[in-house]
Every structure is written in C-alpha cells, then in structure tokens.
Short mmCIF file of C-alpha atoms and ligand atoms in Angstrom, two decimals:
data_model
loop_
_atom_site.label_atom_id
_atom_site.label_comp_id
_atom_site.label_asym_id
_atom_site.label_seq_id
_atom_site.Cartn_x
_atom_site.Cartn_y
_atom_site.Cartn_z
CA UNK A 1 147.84 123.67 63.17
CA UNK A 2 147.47 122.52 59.63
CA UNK A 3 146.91 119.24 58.68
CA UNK A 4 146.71 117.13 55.86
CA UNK A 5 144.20 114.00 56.51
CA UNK A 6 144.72 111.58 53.64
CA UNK A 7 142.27 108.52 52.16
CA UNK A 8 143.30 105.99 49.51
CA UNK A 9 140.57 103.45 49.47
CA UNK A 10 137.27 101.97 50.35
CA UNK A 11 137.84 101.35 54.69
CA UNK A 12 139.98 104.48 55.49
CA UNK A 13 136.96 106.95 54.35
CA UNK A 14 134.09 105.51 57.01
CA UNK A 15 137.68 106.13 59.71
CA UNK A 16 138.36 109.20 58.40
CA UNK A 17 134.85 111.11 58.46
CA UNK A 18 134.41 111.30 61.88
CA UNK A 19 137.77 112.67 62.39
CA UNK A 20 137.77 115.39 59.70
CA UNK A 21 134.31 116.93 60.91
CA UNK A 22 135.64 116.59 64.74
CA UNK A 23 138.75 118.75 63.38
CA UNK A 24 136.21 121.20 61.51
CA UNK A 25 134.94 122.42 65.09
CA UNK A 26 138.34 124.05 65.98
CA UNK A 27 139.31 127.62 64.16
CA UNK A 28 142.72 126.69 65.32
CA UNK A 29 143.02 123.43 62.87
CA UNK A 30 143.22 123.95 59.45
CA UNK A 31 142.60 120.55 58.21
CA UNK A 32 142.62 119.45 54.52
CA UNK A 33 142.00 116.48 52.86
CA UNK A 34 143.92 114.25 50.30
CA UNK A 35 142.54 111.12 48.63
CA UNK A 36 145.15 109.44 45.92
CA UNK A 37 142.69 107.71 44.18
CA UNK A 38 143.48 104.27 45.19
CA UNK A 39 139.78 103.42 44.86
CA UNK A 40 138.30 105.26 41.93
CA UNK A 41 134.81 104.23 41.04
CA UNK A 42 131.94 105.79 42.08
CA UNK A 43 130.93 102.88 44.21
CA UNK A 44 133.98 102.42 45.72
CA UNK A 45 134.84 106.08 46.47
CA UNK A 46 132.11 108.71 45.76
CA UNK A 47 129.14 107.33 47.13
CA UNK A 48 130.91 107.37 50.58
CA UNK A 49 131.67 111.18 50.62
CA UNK A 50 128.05 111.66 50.26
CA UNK A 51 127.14 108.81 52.64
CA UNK A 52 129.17 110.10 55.15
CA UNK A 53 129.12 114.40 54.59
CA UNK A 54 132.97 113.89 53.79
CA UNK A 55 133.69 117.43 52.12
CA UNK A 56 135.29 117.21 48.84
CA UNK A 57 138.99 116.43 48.61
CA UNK A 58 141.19 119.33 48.20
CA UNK A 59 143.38 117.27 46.37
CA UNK A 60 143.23 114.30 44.11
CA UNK A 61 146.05 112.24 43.15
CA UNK A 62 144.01 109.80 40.69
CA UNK A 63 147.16 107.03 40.52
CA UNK A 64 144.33 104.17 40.27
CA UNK A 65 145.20 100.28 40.48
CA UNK A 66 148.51 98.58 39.40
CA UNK A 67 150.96 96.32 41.40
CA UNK A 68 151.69 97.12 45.11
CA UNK A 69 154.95 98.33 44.13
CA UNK A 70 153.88 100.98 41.52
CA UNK A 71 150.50 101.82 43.05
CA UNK A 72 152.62 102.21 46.12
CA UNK A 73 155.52 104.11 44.42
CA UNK A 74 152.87 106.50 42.39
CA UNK A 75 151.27 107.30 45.96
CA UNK A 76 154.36 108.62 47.05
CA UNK A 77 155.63 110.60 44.66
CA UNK A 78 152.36 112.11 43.92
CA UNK A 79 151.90 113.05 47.23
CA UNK A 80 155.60 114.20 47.99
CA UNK A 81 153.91 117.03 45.65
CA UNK A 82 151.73 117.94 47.91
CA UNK A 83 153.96 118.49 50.72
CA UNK A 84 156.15 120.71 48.80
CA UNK A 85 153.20 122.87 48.63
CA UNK A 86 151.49 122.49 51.48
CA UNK A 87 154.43 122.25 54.13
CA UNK A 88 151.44 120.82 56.83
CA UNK A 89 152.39 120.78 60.52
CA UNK A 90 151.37 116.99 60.68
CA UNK A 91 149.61 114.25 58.15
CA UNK A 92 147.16 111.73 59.46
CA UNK A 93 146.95 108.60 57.94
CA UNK A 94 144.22 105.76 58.80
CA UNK A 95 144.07 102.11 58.45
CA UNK A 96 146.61 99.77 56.48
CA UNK A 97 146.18 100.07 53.07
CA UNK A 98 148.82 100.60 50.63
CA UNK A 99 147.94 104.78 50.61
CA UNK A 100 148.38 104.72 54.50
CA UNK A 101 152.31 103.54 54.03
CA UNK A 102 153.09 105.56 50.67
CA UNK A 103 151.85 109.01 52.67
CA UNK A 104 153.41 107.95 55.69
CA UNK A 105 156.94 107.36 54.43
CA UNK A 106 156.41 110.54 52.29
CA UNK A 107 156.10 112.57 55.10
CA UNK A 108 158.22 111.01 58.15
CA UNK A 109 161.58 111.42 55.25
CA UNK A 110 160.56 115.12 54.70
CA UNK A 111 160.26 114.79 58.59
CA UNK A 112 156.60 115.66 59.03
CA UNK A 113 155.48 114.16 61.77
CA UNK A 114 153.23 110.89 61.22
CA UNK A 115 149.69 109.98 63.66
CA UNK A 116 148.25 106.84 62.31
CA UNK A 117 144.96 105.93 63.56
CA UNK A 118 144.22 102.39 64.04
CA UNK A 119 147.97 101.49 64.58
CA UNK A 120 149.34 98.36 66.17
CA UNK A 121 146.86 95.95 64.72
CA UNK A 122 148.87 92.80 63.97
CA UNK A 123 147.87 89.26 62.33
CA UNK A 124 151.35 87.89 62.57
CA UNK A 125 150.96 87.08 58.92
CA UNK A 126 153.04 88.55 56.90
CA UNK A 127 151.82 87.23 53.67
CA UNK A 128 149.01 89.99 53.61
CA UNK A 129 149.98 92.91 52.35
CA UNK A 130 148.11 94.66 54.68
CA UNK A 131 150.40 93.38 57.48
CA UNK A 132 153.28 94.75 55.90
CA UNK A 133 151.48 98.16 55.57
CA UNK A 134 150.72 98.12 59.30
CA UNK A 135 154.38 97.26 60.60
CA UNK A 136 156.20 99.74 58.27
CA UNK A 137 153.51 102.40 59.00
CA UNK A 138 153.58 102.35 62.83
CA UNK A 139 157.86 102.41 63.01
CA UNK A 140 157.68 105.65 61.01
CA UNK A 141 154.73 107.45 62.72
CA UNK A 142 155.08 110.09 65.58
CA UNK A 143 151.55 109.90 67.09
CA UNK A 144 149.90 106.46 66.95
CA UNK A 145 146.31 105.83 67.95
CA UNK A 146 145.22 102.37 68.97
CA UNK A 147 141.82 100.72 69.64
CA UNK A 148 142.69 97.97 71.83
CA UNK A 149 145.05 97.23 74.62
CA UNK A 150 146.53 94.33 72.59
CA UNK A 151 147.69 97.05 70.17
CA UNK A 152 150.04 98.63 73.00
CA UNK A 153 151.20 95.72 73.51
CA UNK A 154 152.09 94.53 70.03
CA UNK A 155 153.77 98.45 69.75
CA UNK A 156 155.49 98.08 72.20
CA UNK A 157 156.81 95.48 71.22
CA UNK A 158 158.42 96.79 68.39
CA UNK A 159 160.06 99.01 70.22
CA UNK A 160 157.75 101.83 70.11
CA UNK A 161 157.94 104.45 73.39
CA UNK A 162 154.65 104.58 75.30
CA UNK A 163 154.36 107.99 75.33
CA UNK A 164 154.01 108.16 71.21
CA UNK A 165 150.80 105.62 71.86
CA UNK A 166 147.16 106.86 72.86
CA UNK A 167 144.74 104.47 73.56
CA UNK A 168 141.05 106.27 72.29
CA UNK A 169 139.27 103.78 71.24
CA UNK A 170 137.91 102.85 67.30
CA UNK A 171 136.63 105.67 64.89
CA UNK A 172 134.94 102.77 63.05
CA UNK A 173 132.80 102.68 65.64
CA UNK A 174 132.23 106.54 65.34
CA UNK A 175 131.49 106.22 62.14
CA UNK A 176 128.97 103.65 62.51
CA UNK A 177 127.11 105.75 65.17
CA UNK A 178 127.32 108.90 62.64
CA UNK A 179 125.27 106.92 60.15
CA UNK A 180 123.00 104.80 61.79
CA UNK A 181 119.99 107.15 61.83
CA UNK A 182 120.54 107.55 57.65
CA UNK A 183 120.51 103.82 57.66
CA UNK A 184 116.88 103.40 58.87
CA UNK A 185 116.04 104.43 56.76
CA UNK A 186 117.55 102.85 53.34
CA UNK A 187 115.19 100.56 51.00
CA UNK A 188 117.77 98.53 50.17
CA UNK A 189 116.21 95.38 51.38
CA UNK A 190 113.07 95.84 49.22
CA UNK A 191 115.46 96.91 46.05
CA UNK A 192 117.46 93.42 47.20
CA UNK A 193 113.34 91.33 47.45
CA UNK A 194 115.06 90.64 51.12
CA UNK A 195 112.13 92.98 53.37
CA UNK A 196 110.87 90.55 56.35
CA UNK A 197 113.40 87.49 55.91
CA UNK A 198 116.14 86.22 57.73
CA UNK A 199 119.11 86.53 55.48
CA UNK A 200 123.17 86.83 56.04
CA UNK A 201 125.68 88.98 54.56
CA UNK A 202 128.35 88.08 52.79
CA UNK A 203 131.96 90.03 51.50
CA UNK A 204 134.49 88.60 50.59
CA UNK A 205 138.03 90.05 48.66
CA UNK A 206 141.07 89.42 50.24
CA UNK A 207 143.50 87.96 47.80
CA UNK A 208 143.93 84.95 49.99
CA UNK A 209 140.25 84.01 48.93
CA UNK A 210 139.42 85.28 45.80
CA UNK A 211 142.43 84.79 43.41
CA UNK A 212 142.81 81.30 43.63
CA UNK A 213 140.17 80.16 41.46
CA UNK A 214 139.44 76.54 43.00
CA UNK A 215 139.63 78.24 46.42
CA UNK A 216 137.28 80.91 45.45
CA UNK A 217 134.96 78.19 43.75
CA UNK A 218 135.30 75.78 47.06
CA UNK A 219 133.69 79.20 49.12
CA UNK A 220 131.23 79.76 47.07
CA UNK A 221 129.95 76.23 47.03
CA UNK A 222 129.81 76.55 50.63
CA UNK A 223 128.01 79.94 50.90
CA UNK A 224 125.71 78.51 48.49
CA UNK A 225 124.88 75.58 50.74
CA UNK A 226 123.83 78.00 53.71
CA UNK A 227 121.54 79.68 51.05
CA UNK A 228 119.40 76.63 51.28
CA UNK A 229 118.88 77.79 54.89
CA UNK A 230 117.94 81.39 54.47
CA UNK A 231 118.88 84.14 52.12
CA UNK A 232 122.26 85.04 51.20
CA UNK A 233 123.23 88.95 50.39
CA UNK A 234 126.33 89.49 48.77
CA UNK A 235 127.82 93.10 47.91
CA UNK A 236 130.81 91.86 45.33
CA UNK A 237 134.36 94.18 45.63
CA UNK A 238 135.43 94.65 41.88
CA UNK A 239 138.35 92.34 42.32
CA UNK A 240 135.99 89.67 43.77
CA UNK A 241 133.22 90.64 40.26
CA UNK A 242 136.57 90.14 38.21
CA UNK A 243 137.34 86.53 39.54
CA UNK A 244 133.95 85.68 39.73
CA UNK A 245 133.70 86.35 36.26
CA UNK A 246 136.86 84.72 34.94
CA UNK A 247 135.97 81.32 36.56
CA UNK A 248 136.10 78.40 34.09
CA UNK A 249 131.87 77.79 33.62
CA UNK A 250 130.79 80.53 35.49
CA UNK A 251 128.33 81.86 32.74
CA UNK A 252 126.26 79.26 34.02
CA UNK A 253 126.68 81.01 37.88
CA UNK A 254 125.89 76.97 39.35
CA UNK A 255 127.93 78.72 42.63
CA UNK A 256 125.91 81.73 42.58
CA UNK A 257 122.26 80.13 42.60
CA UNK A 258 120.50 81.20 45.55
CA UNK A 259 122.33 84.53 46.29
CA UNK A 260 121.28 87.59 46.09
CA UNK A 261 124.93 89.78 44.20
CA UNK A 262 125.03 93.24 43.94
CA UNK A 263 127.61 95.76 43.34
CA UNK A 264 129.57 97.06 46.12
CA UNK A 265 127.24 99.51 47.85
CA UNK A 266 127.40 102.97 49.63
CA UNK A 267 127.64 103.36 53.13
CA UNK A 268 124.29 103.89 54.09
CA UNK A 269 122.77 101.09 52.24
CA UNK A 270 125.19 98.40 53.46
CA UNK A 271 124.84 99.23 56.98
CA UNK A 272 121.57 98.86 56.31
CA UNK A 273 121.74 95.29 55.23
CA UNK A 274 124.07 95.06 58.31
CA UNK A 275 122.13 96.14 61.07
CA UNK A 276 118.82 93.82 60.09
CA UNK A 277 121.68 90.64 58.71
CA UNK A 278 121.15 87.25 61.26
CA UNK A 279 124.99 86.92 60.37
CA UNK A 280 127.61 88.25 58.69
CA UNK A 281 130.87 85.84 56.70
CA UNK A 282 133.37 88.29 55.75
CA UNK A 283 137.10 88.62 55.15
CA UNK A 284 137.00 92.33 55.91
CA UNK A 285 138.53 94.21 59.06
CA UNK A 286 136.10 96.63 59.79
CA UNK A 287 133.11 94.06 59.47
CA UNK A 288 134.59 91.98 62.14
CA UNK A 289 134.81 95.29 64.35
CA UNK A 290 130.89 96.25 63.63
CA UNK A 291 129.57 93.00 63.91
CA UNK A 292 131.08 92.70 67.49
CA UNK A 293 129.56 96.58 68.21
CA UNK A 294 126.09 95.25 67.07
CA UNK A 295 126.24 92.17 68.58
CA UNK A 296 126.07 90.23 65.55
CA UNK A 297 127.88 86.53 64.66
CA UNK A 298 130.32 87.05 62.17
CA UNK A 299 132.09 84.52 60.55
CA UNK A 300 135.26 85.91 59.34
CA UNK A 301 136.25 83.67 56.65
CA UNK A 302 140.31 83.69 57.40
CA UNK A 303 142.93 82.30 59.03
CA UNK A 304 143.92 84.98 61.35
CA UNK A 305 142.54 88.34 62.40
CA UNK A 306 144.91 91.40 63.72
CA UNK A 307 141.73 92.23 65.57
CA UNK A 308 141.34 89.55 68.53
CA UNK A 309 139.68 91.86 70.52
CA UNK A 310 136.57 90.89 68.47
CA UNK A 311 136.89 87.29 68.99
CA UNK A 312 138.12 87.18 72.74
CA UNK A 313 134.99 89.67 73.67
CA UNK A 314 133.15 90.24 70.71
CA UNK A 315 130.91 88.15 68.33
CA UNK A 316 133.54 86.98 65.89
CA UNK A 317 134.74 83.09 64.77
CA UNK A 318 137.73 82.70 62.91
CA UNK A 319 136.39 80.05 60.74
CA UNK A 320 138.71 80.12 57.82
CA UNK A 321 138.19 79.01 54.08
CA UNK A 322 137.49 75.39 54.67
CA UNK A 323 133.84 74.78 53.19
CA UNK A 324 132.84 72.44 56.13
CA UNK A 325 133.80 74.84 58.31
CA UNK A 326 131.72 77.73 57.14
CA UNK A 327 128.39 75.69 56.63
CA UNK A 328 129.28 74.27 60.32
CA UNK A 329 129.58 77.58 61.72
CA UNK A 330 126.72 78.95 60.05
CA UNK A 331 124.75 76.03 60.92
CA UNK A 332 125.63 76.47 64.59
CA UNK A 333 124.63 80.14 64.31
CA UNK A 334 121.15 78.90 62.74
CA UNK A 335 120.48 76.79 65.70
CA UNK A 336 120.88 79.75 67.87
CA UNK A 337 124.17 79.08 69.32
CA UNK A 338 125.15 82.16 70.92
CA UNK A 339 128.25 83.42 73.64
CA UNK A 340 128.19 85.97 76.01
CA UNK A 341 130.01 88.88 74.59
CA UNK A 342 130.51 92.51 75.59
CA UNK A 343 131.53 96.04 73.57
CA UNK A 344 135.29 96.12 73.57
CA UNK A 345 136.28 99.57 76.17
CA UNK A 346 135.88 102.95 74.33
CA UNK A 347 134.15 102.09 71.59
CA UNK A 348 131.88 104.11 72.30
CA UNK A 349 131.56 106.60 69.58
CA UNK A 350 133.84 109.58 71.10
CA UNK A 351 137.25 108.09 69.44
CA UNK A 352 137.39 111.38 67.18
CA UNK A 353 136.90 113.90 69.71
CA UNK A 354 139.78 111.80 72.06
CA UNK A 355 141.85 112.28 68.65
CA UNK A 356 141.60 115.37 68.32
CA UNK A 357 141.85 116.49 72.04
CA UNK A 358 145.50 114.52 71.95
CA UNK A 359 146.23 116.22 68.76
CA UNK A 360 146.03 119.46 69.85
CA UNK A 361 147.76 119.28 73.63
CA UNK A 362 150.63 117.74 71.63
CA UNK A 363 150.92 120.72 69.19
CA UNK A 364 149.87 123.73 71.67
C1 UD1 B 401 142.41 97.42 49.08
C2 UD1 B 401 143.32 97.32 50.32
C3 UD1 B 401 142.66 96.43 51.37
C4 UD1 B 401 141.24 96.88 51.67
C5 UD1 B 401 140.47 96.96 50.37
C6 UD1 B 401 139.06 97.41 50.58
C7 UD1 B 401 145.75 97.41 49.96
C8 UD1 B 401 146.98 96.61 49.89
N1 UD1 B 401 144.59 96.72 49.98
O1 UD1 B 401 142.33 96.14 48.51
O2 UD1 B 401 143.42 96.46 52.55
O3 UD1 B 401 140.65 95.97 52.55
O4 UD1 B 401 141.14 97.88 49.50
O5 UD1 B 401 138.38 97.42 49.36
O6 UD1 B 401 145.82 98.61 49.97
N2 UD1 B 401 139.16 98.16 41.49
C9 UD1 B 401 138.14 98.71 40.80
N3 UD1 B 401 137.65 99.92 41.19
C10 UD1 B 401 138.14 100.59 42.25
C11 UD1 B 401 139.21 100.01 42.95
C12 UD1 B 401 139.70 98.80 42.58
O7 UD1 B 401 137.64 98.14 39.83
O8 UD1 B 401 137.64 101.68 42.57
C13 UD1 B 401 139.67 96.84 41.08
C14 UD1 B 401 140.89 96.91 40.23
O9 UD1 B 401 140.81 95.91 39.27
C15 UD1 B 401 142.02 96.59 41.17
C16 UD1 B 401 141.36 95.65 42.15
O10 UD1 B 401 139.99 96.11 42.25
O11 UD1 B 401 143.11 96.07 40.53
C17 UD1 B 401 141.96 95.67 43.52
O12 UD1 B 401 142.04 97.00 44.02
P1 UD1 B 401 143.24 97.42 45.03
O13 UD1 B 401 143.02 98.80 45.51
O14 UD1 B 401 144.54 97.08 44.42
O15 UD1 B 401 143.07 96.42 46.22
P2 UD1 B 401 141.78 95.95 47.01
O16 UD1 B 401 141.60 94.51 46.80
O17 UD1 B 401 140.59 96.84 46.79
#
C-alpha cells in the first residue's frame, strides 16, 4: 500500500508523528511524507521533526504564507504534482488547516481516496476558516477518523455513511505520550527564570483575537492583570509577534509588563512548560485536548470550541475574549475551584496503531 501522509503547518506535525512511525512497522506500507510548507520557519516547522523523530519530508512544496485563497490554491497545484508522480494508493491528511483541504480536494478529483484524521470536529462557526476546512474536508474524504462520539454524530449528519467513519480515539494524545519522557527533561523553565513557581501558560493566534488591535490590546490587559497573581508564560505565534508589534504604543510593552514572551517553541520544550503550568488560556485546538488529558484548567479564550468533549468531561471553560471574564476565570482557578472530570474514551495513546490496523483491513 503506498501512501502519501501530508503536513502543512504547526498542529498537523505532533498528529502526524505517531502515525507515520506506526506505518514504518509494516513492510507492506510504503508510506511517504509531504509537507507544503505552510509553516516555514524553523520554529514553526523544523524544530518539531526533531522533537518528534519525524523523518525528513520526501517532498517539499515551500508555497509559504499569502491569502487563504492563494496559499490554498498554491497547495493544490503544487501537490497535484506530486500525485502525477507518485500515483499513491491513498493520502492521509490531518487536522483542519488550509493544507488538509488543498491535498484533500487534490486527491479525491484525481479520485485517490481521502482518510482524514481528526474529522467531524465542528464549532458551528463558520467564520473560522478552520471550520470551513473541516466541512469541505470530511464530504470529500473516503476514510474518516474521529476522536469523539459527537464527531459521528456531527458526520453523520452531513450525510456521511457510517461505515466510512472509525471511531479510534485522538493521535494528539499519542503524540503527547511519545514525548513526555523528552519533556522531563527540558530546562526551559530555568532558561524562562520560571523553576519552582506557580505560573500559567498562555497562546493565543486565532484571527478572531489577534487582528483586531483594540481586541488584542483588551486581552492583553487582562492577561496582564492575572500576572499580578502568579507568573505568566507566553510562547507568541508569528502572526500574534506581528500584531503585537504593530500596536499603536507598544514600544513601551505597558500590556506586556509582567509576562514572560518568547518565541514559539519546539515540542519538547512547550510541553514542558505544559505539564508543570497551574493553567493554561489558549485559543488553540490541541491545547484544549491536552489540558483535559493532563487534567489541567484551561481557559480557552473563544467563543466556541468544535471540541466539547473537553468541556462536557474534560478540564476546559469556554471563557471567551471578554477581559472580566478571563481574570474571573482565572481567579476562580486560583482559589482552587476545581470539577470532577475524566479522560475522554480512547485517548489513550493507541489511536495510531487503531489507524493503521483500519487502514490496512480496508486495503487487503
Ligand atoms: C494556521 C492554521 C490554524 C492553526 C495555526 C497553527 C489555517 C487556515 N490556519 O494558522 O488552523 O491553528 O496555523 O499555527 O490553515 N508565519 C511565519 N512563519 C511561519 C508561518 C507563518 O512568520 O512559519 C506568519 C506569516 O506572517 C503568516 C502568519 O504567520 O502570514 C499566519 O500564518 P498562516 O499559516 O497563514 O496561519 P496561522 O495563523 O499560522
């Protein structure tokens, strides 16, 4: 069976790792990998494939940042390319960002067929581009791999026939367990002057935050006011640096005073910082999922979440962007306020073997 596994940006390589080296213990799968270069700097790309053993790509479409429509468009006619050539019997694609769709499409109109790991996720807000990734993705995918029952649900739906959907649980979670022992033992916290304090972790770079300057000045007011409680670490995403930067006054940094910013950081380093953090406030998808494995409060700093499984068993609050809100809930968290919550089923670590078990009964 050969397949072509394919990674864009920063979340699909900790989903893809665990899957790649699952399909590297079976002579009968010959599986290759494609990034397209959606994330390019070494920070956002390379220091994962070393975090996480990913072998080098086999193929490297470099088409970089621009608008959704040409970083989409580039995608896909870059990696039509590689189909020509490679003629796979099946491409995986992970995740929701804009790669996942371009080398989806690609392949289900040269009639390839599709899986898509960590399908049926669904915020019912179609103003993230994300969303729109997810919906379009699914309908065109042959084989689609949930992590939650609420997935099958939202699949079918749509209209989707049961027997295309596995349930096997979340290779984020895999990919967590991979690199936990590696991220005992990371320094980071002495490099960050954080060793032996309480302190919370903050990401934040979902358009709906960051690019509206007096929103993304209101936040950081906010997470500044919990920094008078304990310490505040925050890894910035380019785009996040690049608004922070361009905000009227912010030479002076009067949001910033009181957190500790670094650049975005590899794998092993930020699950460092994640594993010892009292708390997390994020807008990212995969945070919400590890908090809720580690049993840690998150604060996910949106409106919505296509994850509810995190919130209905899990450790997550959606809190959204209202400053009140987020120095309530962290307050709340700070005065020990905690619920009973329990490890959503199958994630468990084993979501890449189940993968690749389904993968090859289907193509036997
Ligand atoms: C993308 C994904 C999002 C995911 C996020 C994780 C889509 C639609 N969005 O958003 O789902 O949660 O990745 O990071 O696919 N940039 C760099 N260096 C890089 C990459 C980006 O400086 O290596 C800068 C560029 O200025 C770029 C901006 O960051 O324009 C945004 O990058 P882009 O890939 O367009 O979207 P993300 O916000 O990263």
């Amino acid at each position: 069976m050969k397949v072509v596994n394919v990674v864009g940006a920063r979340p699909n390589f900790m989903k893809i790792a665990p899957l790649v080296a699952e399909m590297q213990k079976f002579p009968d799968i010959h599986a290759s990998l494609v990034h397209t270069g959606q994330h390019y700097d070494f920070e956002m790309s390379q220091v994962f494939f070393q975090d996480l053993d990913i072998p080098k790509p086999d193929i490297y479409l470099a088409v970089g940042s621009a608008s959704h429509a040409v970083q989409t468009a580039n995608v896909m006619t870059a990696f039509d390319k590689v189909l020509e050539q490679e003629r796979p019997d099946l491409v995986v694609v992970v995740g929701d960002v804009n790669s996942t769709l371009a080398c989806a499409l690609v392949a289900a109109k040269r009639c390839i067929p599709v899986a898509h790991v960590e399908a049926g996720l669904r915020s019912f807000d179609r103003t993230m581009p994300e969303e729109v990734n997810r919906l379009l993705t699914d309908q065109v995918s042959d084989l689609l791999f949930v992590t939650s029952a609420d997935a099958i649900d939202n699949l079918l739906k749509e209209g989707i026939a049961r027997s295309k959907i596995h349930f096997v649980g979340n290779v984020m979670i895999d990919s967590l367990c991979r690199s936990r022992e590696k991220a005992l033992k990371s320094d980071v916290r002495e490099r960050m002057g954080l060793n032996g304090q309480p302190f919370a972790l903050v990401t934040l770079h979902r358009p709906s935050n960051v690019d509206d300057p007096v929103r993304l000045r209101k936040i950081l007011e906010a997470i500044r006011e919990v920094s008078r409680h304990l310490k505040i670490a925050f890894p910035v995403h380019p785009r996040t640096a690049e608004r922070i930067r361009s905000l009227e006054g912010s030479n002076s940094t009067r949001e910033l005073d009181g957190i500790i910013l670094t650049p975005p950081l590899g794998r092993v380093d930020f699950l460092s910082l994640l594993m010892n953090a009292a708390f997390v406030m994020t807008d990212s998808g995969g945070l919400q999922e590890e908090t809720t494995y580690l049993r840690i409060p998150c604060l996910t700093l949106r409106e919505n979440t296509e994850r509810p499984v995190t919130v209905t068993l899990g450790t997550n609050t959606i809190i959204g962007n209202d400053p009140a809100q987020i120095v309530g809930g962290a307050m709340k968290i700070l005065d020990g306020e905690r619920r009973q919550t329990e490890i959503p089923e199958l994630w468990d670590g084993h979501a890449a073997e189940r993968i690749v078990e389904v993968l090859r009964r289907e193509f036997r």
